[in-house]
PDB file of C-alpha atoms and ligand atoms in Angstrom:
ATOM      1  CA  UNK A 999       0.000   0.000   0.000  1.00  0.00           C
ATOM      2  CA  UNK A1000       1.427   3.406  -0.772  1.00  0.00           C
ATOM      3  CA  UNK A1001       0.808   6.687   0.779  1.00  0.00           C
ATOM      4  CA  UNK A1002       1.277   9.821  -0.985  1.00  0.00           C
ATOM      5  CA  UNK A1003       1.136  13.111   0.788  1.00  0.00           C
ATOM      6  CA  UNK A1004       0.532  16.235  -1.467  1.00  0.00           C
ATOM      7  CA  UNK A1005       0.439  20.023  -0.288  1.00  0.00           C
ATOM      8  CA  UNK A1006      -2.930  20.865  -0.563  1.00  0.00           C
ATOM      9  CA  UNK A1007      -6.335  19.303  -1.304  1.00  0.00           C
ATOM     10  CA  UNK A1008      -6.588  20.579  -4.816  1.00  0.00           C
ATOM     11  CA  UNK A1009      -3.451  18.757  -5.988  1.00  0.00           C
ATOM     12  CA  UNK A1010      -4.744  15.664  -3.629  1.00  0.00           C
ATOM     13  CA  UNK A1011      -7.822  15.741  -6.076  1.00  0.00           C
ATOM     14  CA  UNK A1012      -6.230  16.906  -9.331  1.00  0.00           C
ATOM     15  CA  UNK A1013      -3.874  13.826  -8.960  1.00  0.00           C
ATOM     16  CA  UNK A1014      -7.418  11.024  -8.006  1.00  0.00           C
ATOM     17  CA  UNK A1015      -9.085  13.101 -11.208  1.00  0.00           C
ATOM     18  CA  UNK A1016      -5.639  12.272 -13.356  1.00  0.00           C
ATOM     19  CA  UNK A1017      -6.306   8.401 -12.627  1.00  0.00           C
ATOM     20  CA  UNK A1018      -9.406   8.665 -13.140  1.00  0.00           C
ATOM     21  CA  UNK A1019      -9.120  10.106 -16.440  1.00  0.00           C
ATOM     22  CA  UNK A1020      -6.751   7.458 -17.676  1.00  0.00           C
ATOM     23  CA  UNK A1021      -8.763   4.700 -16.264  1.00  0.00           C
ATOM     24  CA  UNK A1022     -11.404   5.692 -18.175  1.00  0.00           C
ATOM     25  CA  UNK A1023      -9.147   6.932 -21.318  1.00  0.00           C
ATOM     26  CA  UNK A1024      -7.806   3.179 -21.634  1.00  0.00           C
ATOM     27  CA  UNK A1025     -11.368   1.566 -20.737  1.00  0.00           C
ATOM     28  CA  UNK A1026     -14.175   3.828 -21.848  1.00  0.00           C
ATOM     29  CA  UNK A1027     -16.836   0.979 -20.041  1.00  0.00           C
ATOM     30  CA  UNK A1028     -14.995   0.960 -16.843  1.00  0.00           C
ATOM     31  CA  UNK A1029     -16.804   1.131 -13.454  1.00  0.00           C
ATOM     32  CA  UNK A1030     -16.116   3.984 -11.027  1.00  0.00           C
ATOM     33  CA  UNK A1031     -17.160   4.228  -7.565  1.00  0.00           C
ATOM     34  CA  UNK A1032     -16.771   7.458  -5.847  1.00  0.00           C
ATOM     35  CA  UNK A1033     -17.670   8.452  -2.114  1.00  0.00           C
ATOM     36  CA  UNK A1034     -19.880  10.833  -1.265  1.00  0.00           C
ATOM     37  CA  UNK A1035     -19.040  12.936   1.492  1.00  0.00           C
ATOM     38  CA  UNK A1036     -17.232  16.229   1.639  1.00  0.00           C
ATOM     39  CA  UNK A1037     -13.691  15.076   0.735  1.00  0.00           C
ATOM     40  CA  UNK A1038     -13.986  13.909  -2.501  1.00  0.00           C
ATOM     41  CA  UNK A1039     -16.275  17.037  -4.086  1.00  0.00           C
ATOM     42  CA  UNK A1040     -13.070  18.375  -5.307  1.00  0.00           C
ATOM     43  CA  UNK A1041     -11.958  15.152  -7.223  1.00  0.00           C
ATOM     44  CA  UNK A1042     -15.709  15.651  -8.778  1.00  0.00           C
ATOM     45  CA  UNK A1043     -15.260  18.894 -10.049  1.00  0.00           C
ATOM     46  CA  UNK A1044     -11.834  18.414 -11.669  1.00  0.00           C
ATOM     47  CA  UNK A1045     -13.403  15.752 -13.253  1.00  0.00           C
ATOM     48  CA  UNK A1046     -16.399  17.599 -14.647  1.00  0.00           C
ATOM     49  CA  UNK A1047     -13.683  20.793 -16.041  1.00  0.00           C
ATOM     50  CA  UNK A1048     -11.479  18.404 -17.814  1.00  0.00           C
ATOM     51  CA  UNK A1049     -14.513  16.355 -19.705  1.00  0.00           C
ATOM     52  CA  UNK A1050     -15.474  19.535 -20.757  1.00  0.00           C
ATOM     53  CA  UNK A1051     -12.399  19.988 -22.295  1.00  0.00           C
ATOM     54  CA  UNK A1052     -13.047  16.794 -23.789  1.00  0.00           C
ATOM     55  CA  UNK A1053      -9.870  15.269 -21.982  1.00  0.00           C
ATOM     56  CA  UNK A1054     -12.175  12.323 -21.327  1.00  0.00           C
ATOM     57  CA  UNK A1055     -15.126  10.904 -22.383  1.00  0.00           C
ATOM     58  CA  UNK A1056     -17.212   9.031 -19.546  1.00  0.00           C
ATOM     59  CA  UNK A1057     -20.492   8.327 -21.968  1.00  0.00           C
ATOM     60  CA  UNK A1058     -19.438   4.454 -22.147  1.00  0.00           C
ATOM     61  CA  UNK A1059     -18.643   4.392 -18.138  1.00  0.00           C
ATOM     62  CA  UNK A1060     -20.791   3.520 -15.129  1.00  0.00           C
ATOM     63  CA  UNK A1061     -21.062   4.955 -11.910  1.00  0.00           C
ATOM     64  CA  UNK A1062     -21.761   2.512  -8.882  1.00  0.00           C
ATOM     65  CA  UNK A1063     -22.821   4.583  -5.937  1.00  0.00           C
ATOM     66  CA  UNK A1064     -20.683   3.390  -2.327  1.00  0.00           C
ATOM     67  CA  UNK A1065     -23.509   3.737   0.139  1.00  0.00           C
ATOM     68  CA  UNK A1066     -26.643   5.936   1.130  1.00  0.00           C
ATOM     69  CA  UNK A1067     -28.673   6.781   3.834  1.00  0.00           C
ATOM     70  CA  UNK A1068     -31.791   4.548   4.789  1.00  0.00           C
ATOM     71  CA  UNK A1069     -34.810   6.598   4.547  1.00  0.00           C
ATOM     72  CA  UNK A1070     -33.493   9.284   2.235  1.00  0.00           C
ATOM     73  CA  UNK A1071     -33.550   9.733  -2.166  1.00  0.00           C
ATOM     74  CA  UNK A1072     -32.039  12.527  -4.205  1.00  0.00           C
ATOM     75  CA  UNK A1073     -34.882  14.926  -3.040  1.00  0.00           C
ATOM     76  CA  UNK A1074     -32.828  15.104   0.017  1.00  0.00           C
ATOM     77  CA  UNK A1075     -30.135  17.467   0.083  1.00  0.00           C
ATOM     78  CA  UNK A1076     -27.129  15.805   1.860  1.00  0.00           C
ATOM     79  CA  UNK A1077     -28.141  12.312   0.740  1.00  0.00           C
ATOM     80  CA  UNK A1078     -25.258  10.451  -1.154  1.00  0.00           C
ATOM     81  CA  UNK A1079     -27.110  10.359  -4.561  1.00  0.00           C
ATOM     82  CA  UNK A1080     -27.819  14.285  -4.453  1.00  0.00           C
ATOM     83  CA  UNK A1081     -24.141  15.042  -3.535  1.00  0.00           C
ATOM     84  CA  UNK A1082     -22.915  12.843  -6.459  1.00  0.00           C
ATOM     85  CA  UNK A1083     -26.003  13.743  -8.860  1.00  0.00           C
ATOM     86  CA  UNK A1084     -25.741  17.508  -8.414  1.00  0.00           C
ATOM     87  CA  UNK A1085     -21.791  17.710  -8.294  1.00  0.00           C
ATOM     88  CA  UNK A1086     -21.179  14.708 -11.065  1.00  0.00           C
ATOM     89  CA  UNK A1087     -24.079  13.100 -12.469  1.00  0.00           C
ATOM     90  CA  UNK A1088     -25.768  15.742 -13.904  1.00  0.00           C
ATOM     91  CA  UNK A1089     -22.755  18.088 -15.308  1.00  0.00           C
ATOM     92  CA  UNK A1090     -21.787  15.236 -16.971  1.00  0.00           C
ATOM     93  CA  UNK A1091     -25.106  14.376 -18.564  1.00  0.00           C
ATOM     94  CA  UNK A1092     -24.878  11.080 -17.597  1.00  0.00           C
ATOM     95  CA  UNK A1093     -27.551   8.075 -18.918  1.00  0.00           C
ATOM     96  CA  UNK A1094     -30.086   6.628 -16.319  1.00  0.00           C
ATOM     97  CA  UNK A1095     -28.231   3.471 -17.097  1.00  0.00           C
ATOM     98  CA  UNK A1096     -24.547   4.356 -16.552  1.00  0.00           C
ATOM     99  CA  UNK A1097     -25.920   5.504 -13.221  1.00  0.00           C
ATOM    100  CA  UNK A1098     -25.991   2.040 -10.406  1.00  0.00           C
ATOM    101  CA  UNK A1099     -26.977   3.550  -7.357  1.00  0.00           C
ATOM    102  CA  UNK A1100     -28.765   2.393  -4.118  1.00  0.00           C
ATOM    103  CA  UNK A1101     -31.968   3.646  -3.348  1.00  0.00           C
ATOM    104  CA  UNK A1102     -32.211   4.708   0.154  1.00  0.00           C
ATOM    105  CA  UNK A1103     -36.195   4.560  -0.221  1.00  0.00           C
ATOM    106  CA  UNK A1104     -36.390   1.054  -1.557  1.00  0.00           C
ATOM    107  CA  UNK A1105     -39.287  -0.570   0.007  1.00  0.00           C
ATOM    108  CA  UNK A1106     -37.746  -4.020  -0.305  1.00  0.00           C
ATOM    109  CA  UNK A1107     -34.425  -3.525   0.711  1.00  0.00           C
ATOM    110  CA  UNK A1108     -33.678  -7.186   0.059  1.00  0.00           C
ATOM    111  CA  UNK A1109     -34.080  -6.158  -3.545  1.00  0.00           C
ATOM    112  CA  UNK A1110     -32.274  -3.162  -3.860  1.00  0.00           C
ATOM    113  CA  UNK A1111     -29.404  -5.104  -2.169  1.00  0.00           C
ATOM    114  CA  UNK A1112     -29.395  -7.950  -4.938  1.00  0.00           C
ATOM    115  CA  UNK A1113     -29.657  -5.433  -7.509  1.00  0.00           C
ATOM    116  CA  UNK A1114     -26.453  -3.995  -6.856  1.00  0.00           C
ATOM    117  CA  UNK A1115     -24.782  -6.991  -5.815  1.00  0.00           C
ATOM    118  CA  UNK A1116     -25.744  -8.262  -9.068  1.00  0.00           C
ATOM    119  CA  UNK A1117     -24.086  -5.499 -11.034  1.00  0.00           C
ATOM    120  CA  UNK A1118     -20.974  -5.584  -9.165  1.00  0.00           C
ATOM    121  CA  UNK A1119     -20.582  -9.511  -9.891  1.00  0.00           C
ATOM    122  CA  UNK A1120     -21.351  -8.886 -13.468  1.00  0.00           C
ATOM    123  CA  UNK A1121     -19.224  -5.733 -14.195  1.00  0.00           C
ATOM    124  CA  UNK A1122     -16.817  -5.980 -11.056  1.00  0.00           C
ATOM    125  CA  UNK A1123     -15.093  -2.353  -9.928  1.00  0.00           C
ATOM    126  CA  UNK A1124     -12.346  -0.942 -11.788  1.00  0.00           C
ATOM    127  CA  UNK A1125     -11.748   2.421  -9.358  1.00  0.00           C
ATOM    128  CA  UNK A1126     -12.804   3.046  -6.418  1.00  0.00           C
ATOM    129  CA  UNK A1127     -12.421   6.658  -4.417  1.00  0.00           C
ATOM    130  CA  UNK A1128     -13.021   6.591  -0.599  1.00  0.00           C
ATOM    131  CA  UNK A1129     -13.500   8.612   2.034  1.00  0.00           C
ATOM    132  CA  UNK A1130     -12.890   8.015   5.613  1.00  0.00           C
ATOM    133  CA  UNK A1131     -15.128   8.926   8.724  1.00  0.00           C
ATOM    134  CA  UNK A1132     -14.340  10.252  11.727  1.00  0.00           C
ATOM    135  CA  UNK A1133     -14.483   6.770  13.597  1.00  0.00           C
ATOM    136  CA  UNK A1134     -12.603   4.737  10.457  1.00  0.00           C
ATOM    137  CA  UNK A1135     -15.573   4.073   8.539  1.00  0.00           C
ATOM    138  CA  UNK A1136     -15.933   3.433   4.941  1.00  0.00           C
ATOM    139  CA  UNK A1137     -18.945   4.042   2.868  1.00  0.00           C
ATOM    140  CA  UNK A1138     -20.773   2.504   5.876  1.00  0.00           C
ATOM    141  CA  UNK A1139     -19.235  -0.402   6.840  1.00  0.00           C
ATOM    142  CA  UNK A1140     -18.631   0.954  10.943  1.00  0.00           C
ATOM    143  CA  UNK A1141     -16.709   0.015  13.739  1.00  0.00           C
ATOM    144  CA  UNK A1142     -17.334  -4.359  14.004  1.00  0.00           C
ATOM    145  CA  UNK A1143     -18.130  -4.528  10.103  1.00  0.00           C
ATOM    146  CA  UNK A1144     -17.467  -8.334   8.805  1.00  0.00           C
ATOM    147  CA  UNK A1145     -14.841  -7.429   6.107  1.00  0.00           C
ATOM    148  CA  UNK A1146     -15.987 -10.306   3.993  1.00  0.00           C
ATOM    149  CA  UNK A1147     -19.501  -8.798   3.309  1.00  0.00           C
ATOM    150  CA  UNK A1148     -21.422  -8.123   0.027  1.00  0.00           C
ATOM    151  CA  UNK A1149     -23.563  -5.067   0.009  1.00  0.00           C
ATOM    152  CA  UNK A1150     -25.489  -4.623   3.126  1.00  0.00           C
ATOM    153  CA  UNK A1151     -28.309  -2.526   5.433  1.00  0.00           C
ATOM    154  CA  UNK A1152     -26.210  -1.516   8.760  1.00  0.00           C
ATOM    155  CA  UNK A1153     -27.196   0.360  11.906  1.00  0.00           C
ATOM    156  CA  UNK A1154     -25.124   3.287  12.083  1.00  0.00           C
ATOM    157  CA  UNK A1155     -22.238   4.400  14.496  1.00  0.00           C
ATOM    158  CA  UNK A1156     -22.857   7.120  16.906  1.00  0.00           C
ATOM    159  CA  UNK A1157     -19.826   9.209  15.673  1.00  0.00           C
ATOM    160  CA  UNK A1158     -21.832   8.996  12.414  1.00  0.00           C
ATOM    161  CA  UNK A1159     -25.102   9.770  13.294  1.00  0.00           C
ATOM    162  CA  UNK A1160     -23.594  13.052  15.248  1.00  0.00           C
ATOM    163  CA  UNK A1161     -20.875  13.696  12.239  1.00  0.00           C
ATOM    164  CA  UNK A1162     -23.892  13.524   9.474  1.00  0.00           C
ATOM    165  CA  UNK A1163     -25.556  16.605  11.171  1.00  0.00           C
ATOM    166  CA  UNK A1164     -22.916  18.561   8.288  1.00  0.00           C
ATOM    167  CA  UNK A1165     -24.494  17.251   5.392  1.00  0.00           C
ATOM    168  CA  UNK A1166     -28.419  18.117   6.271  1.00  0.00           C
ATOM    169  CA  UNK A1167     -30.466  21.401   6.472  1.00  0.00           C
ATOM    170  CA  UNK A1168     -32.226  19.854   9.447  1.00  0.00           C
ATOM    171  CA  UNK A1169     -31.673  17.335  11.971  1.00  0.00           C
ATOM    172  CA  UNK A1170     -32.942  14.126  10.388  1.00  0.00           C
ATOM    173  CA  UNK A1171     -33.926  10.915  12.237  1.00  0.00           C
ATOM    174  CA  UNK A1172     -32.017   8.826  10.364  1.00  0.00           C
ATOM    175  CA  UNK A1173     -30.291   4.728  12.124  1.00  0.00           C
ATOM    176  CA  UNK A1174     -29.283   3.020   9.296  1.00  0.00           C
ATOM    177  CA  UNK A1175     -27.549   2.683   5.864  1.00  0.00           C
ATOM    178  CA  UNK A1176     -26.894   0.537   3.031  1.00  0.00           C
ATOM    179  CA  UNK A1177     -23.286   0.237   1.607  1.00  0.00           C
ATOM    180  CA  UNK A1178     -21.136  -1.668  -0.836  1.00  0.00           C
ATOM    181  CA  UNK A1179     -19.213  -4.042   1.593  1.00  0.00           C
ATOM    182  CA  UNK A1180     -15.370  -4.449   1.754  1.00  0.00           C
ATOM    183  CA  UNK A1181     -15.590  -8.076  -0.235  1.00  0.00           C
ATOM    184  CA  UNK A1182     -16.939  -5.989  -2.996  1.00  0.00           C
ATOM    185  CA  UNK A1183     -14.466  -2.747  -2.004  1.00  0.00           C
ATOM    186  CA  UNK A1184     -10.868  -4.623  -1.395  1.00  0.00           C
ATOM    187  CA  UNK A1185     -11.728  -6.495  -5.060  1.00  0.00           C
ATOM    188  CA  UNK A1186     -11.934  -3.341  -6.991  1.00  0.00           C
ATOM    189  CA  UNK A1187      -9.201  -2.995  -9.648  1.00  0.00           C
ATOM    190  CA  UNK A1188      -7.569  -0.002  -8.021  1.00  0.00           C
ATOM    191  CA  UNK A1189      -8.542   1.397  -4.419  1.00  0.00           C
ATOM    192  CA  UNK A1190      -7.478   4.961  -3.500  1.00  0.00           C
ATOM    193  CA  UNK A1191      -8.458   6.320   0.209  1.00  0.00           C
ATOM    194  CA  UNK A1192      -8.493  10.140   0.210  1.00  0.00           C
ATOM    195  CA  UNK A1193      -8.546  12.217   3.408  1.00  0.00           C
ATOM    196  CA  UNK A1194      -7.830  16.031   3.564  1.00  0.00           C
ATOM    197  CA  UNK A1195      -7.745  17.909   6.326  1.00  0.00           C
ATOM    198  CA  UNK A1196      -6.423  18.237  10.167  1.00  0.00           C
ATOM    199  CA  UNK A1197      -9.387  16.861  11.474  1.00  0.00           C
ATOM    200  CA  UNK A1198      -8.908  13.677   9.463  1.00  0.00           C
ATOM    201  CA  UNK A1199      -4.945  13.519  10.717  1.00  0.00           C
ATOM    202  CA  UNK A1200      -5.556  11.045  13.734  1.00  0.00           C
ATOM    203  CA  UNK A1201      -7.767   8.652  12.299  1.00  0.00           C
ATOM    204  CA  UNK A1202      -5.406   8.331   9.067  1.00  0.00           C
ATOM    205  CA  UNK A1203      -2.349   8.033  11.091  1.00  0.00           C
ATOM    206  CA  UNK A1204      -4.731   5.319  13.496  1.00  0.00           C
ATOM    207  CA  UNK A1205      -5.375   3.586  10.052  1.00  0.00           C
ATOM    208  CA  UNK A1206      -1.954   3.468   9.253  1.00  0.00           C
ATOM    209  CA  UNK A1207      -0.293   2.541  12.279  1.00  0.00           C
ATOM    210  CA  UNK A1208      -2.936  -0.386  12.800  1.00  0.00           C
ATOM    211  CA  UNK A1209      -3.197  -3.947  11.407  1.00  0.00           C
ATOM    212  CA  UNK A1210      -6.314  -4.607   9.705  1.00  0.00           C
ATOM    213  CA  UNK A1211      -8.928  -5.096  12.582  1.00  0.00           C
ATOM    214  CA  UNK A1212     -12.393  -5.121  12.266  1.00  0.00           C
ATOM    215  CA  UNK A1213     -13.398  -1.984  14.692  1.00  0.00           C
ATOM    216  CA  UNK A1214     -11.173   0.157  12.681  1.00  0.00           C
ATOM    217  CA  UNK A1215     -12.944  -0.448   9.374  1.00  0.00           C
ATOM    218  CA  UNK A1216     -10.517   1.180   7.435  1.00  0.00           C
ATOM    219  CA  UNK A1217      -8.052  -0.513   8.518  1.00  0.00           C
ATOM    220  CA  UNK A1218      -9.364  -3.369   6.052  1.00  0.00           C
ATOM    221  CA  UNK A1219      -8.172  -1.856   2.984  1.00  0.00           C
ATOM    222  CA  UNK A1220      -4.442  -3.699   3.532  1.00  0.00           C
ATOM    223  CA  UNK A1221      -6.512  -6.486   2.881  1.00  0.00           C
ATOM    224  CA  UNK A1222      -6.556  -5.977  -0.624  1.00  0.00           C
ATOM    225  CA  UNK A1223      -4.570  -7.720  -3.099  1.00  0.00           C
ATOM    226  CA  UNK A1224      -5.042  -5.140  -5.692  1.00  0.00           C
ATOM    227  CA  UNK A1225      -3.461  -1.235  -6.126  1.00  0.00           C
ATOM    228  CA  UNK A1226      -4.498   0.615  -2.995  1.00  0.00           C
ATOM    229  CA  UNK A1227      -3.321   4.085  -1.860  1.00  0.00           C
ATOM    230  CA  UNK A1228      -3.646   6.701   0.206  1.00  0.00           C
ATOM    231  CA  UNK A1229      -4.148  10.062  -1.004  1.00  0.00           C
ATOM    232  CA  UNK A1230      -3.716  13.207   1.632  1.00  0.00           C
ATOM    233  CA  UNK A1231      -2.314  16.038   1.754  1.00  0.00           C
ATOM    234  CA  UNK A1232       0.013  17.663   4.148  1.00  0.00           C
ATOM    235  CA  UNK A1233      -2.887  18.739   6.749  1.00  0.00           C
ATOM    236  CA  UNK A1234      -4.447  14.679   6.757  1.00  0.00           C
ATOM    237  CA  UNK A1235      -0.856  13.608   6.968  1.00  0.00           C
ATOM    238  CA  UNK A1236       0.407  15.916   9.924  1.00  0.00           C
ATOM    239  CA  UNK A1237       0.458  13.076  12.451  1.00  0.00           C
ATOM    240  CA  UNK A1238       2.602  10.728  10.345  1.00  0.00           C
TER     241      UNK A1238
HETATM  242  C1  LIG B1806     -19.964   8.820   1.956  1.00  0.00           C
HETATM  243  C2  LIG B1806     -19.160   7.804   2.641  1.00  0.00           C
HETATM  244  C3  LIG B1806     -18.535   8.063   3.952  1.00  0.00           C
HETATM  245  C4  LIG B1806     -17.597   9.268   3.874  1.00  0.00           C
HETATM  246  C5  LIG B1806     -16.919   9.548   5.207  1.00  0.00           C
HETATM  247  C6  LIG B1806     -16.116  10.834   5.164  1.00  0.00           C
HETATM  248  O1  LIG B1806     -20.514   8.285   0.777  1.00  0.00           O
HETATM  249  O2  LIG B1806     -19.028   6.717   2.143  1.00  0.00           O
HETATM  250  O3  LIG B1806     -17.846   6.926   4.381  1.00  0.00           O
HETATM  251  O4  LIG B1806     -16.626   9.027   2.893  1.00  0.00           O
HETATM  252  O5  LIG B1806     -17.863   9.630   6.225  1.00  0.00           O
HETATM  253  O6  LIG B1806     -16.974  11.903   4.920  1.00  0.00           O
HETATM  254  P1  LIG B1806     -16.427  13.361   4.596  1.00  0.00           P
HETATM  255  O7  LIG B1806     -15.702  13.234   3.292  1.00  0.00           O
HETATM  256  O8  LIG B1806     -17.625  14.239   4.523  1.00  0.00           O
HETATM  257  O9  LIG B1806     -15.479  13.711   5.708  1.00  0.00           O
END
């Protein structure tokens, strides 16, 4: 696993958008999963200037959404599908069908849960971009996660339910989510954690300094026999 520390968060995300674009350059059909979240907005915007200036073409690729919040759709602003619709989706006039997304307002969950897990044993992942929470999770897969799970519905963490406060206009009564699980994560092609940031500096230097263990999610992505990296810059990295 290699970590590389960059000054600031713009070069952090002009460097994920560079892989990105050659990913999808060499393999116009390739899967992409990208985070929602603050951290990787920036990555989303690079990637929306330089398709503009046709440096890529993403009309062949799919987009497989990490994880959302139980209860809540794109009509919520904050949800996962908004934050990657509005800052992704849309200004890249994506197709319905390049677009593989849970729905947090599924009424059979069961179902939605297939569907995905369906995709991702057809298609597989060939990128993945991750955040990290405050308590080491990723997508949603918190603290005691089974690191050999398909996609699943999980009660959240209380460091998440009191971190996701950020993302909403309101307070919003929200216990669960549904997320891509790490058998489906560590088997993507090429894994890149991002975290930018002082606040994220003890957590990422926790993930670093500990062997994969369960109640440090994160922790899991050593597991992986593919490419994985961390991506931080100098703020994220402080503590290292
Ligand atoms: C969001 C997600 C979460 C976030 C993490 C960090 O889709 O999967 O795991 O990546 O909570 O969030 P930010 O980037 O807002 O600090």
């Amino acid at each position: 696993m290699n970590t590389f520390i960059f000054k600031n968060p713009e070069i952090v995300s002009n460097k994920i958008a560079d892989k990105i674009i050659k990913i999808v350059n060499d393999k116009p059909n390739a899967v992409i999963c990208i985070a929602g979240g603050d951290t990787p907005l920036p990555v989303m915007k690079e990637l929306v200037k330089r398709a503009k200036r046709k440096e890529v073409d993403f009309t062949k690729a799919y987009f497989v959404g990490l994880d959302e919040w139980i209860g809540l759709d794109k009509n919520t602003r904050g949800s996962c599908i908004q934050t990657l619709e509005d800052n992704l989706y849309a200004p890249l006039e994506l197709k319905e069908n390049q677009i593989i997304f849970f729905n947090g307002k599924a009424n059979n969950l069961k179902k939605e849960l297939d569907r995905i897990n369906k995709f991702i044993q057809q298609c597989g992942l060939d990128f993945i971009l991750l955040g990290i929470g405050m308590n080491g999770h990723i997508g949603f897969n918190e603290p005691g996660v089974n690191f050999s799970s398909d996609a699943q519905v999980v009660p959240l963490d209380n460091v998440t339910t009191t971190v996701m406060n950020k993302y909403f206009d309101e307070k919003l009564p929200l216990t669960e989510g549904i997320t891509l699980g790490f058998k489906q994560i560590l088997n993507a092609k090429e894994l890149v954690l991002m975290a930018t940031g002082l606040k994220k500096a003890d957590i990422v230097k926790k993930t670093i300094d500990t062997p994969p263990t369960n109640e440090l999610p994160a922790t899991a992505i050593k597991l992986s026999k593919n490419k994985t990296s961390f991506f931080l810059d100098e703020d994220a990295a402080n503590l290292l």
